[in-house]
Coordinates of C-alpha atoms in Angstrom, one line a residue:
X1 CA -71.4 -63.2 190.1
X2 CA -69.6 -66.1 190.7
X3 CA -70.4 -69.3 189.4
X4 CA -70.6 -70.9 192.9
X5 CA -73.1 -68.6 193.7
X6 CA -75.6 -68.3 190.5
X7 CA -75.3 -72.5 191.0
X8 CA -76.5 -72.1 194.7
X9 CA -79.3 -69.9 193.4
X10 CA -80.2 -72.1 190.7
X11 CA -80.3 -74.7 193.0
X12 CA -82.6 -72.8 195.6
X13 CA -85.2 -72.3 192.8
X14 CA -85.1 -75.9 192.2
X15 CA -86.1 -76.2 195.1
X16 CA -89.3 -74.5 194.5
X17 CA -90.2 -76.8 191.9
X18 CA -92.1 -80.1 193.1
X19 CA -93.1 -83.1 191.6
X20 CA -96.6 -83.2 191.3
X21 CA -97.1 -87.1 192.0
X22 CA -94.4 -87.3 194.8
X23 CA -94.4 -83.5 196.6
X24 CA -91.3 -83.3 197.1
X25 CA -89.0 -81.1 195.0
X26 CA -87.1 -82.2 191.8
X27 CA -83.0 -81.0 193.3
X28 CA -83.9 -83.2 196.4
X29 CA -85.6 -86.2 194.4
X30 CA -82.3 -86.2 192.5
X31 CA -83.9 -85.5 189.0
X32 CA -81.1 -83.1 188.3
X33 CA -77.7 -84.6 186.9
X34 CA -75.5 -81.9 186.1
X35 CA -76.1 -78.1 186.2
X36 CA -73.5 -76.3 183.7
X37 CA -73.4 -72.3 184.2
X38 CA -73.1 -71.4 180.2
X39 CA -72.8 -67.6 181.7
X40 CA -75.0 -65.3 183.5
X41 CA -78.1 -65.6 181.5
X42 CA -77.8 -68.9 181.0
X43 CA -77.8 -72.5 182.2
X44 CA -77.5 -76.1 180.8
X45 CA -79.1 -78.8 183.0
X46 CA -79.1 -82.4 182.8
X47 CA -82.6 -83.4 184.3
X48 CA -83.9 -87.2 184.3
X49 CA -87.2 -88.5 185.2
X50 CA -88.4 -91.3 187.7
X51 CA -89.2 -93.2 185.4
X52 CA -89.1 -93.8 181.3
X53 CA -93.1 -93.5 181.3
X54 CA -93.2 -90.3 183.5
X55 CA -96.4 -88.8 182.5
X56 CA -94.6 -85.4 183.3
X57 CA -91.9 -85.8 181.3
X58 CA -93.2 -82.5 178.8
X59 CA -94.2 -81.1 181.9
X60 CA -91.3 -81.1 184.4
X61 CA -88.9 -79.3 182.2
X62 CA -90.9 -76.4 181.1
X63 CA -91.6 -75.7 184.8
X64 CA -87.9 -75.6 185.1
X65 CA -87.5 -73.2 182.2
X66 CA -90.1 -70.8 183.6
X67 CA -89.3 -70.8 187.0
X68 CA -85.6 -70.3 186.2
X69 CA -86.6 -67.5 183.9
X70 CA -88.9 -66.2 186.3
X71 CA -86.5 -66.0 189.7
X72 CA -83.2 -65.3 187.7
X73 CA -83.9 -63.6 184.5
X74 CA -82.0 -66.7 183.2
X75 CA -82.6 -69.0 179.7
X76 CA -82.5 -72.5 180.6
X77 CA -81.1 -75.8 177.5
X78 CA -82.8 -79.0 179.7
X79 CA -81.6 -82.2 178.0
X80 CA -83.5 -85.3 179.3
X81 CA -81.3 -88.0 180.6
X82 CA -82.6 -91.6 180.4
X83 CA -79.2 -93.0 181.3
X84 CA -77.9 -93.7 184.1
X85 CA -81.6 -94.7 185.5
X86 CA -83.1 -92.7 188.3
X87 CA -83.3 -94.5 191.8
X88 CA -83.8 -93.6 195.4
X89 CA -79.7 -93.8 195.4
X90 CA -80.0 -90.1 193.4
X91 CA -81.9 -88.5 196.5
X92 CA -80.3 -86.0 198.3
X93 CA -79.9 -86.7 202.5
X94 CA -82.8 -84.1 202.6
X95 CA -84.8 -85.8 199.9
X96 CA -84.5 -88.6 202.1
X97 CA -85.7 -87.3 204.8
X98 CA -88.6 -86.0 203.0
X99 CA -89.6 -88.9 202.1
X100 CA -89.5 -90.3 205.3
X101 CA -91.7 -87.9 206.8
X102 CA -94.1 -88.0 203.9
X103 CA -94.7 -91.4 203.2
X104 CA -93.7 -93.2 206.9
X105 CA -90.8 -95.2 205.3
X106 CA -87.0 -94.7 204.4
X107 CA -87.2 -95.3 200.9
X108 CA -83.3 -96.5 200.0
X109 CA -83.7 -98.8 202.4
X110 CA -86.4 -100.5 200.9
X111 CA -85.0 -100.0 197.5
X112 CA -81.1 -101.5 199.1
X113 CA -83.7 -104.6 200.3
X114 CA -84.6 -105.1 196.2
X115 CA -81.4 -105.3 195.1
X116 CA -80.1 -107.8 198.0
X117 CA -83.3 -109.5 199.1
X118 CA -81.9 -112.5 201.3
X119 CA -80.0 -109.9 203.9
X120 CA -81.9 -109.0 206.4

């Protein structure tokens, strides 16, 4: 299989995988960094967290591991990235839209406001 594809289909079980406190699922929140295909049974993947304090930071990776075990027979390494930061920026257009729908507000646009409060 090419590595294209067993990315895509990584990527499509991500999908499956939602964060609890936000419902909406940890490839489109932009949790995941990096995804490196080792080979065909197994993956390296850079995941971060909302936040430093995430109370599912034990959690959220071992959901990973399963699932990815689960779906594609595959062994996942997940190495916790603190650095850069996760913010709305990360999300995916889809995330984004999510978000929208879920919560009634576009989320990197408030966030944009933060970090330049006096334009308007």
């Amino acid at each position: 299989m090419e590595n294209q594809d067993l990315k895509e289909k990584i990527i499509k079980v991500l999908e499956t995988i939602m964060d609890p406190e936000i419902g909406i699922d940890i490839y489109n929140l932009g949790l995941i960094y990096n995804i490196e295909i080792v080979d065909e049974k197994k993956v390296k993947i850079d995941m971060g967290l909302t936040t430093m304090f995430c109370p599912l930071a034990t959690t959220l990776p071992l959901m990973v591991i399963d699932q990815l075990k689960e779906v594609l027979n595959m062994d996942a390494d997940i190495n916790i990235v603190y650095e850069p930061a996760w913010t709305p920026l990360r999300m995916t257009p889809k995330g984004r839209e999510m978000f929208k729908e879920k919560f009634g507000y576009d989320i990197v646009e408030q966030y944009e406001k933060t970090l330049n409060p006096r334009q308007e």
